[in-house]
Amino acid sequence: MLLDANTSLSEALKDFAAVILTGGSSGIGKSFIKLIEKVQPTLVICNLSRRSPDMFSVELKLRHVPCDFSQEGEILQGVESILSILNREVPEGRVLLINNSGYGSFGRFLEADLSNELGIIDVNIRAMVELTGRLLPTLKARGGAIINIASTAAFQPTPLLATYGASKAFVLHWSLALREELKSSGVHVLAVCPGPTSTGFGSRAGVKSGSVPGGVGHGPDDVAKISLRALAARRAVVVCGWKNRILATFSSLLPKTWTSALALRLIGRVQSAKDNA
Ligand SMILES: NC(=O)c1ccc[n+]([C@@H]2O[C@H](COP(=O)([O-])OP(=O)(O)OC[C@H]3O[C@@H](n4cnc5c(N)ncnc54)[C@H](OP(=O)(O)O)[C@@H]3O)[C@@H](O)[C@H]2O)c1
């Protein structure tokens, strides 16, 4: 089904009282905060990340809960803080949970910093599962929805980004499975698969800036808008951008050994082109 471009963004948010977001301090998460403030300024937004989002306005009902997902025990503390904010400020009404925090690391696994690779699993997978598990009873009781930010990396193995790509395959498959389980519960689950997006993600991952092949990249504001439109349309998955949708469809149909070999050539070539530039 094609996205209805006219699906109103406010339609997506009109029934919610609060949003719980991870990774609002930069990139796509920050774009979610800006968009929600514009479309539905009455919503209370609880953000979990290490840094506070540097956004100030009189209208913005942003509550920052500092939390490092790579540190054991911090998520539990973060959830307790969020639940007390909700009980105090918005005791009723539907809640939208956006699991967005994540990072990747470019390079061969053999040469990688192992603790950084394990951190990818903690932040991209473990935090999403723990937060969702701890907040789901509240979402179910009040009504709610979950948006999980996956990636087009979810559709095939990604050599040189091996742990990252596999973590996003987890996010996609877990979201789809959860959606089926929760179908009659009043909690809708959506997986969003952005292609390369112009945020701080690439430089943190060690990917050279400007190394994205033409036409598959987009901005973080686009990703936030596409996500909310897909939520309003009750989609299960949305891949951002028509070129990425075609690539994801082909990747899903071909044997994984083929797409893995193709991905190694593509990712390696893009990076070495930048190295030689
Ligand atoms: N940019 C892309 O090309 C792209 C493509 C597809 C999917 N995505 C996905 O989109 C999501 C957002 O990424 P982005 O592109 O917006 O990158 P970004 O600008 O680097 O934002 C990443 C966010 O994750 C948070 N985060 C990282 N480590 C964390 C930790 N240990 N604990 C808590 N929060 C942590 C960061 O907050 P703090 O540093 O303040 O903790 C930051 O707000 C990620 O899941 C990413 O995998 C990105």
Short mmCIF file of N, CA, C and O in Angstrom, two decimals, residues 27 31 58 268:
data_model
loop_
_atom_site.label_atom_id
_atom_site.label_comp_id
_atom_site.label_asym_id
_atom_site.label_seq_id
_atom_site.Cartn_x
_atom_site.Cartn_y
_atom_site.Cartn_z
N GLY A 27 19.59 14.39 15.84
CA GLY A 27 19.13 13.65 14.66
C GLY A 27 17.63 13.44 14.55
O GLY A 27 16.83 14.36 14.73
N SER A 31 14.16 15.64 15.57
CA SER A 31 13.14 15.98 14.57
C SER A 31 11.76 15.56 15.04
O SER A 31 10.77 16.25 14.78
N VAL A 58 8.43 28.13 25.28
CA VAL A 58 7.46 28.21 26.37
C VAL A 58 6.45 27.07 26.26
O VAL A 58 6.05 26.45 27.24
N GLY A 268 31.87 -1.37 0.87
CA GLY A 268 33.31 -1.19 0.77
C GLY A 268 33.69 -0.20 -0.31
O GLY A 268 34.57 0.65 -0.13
#
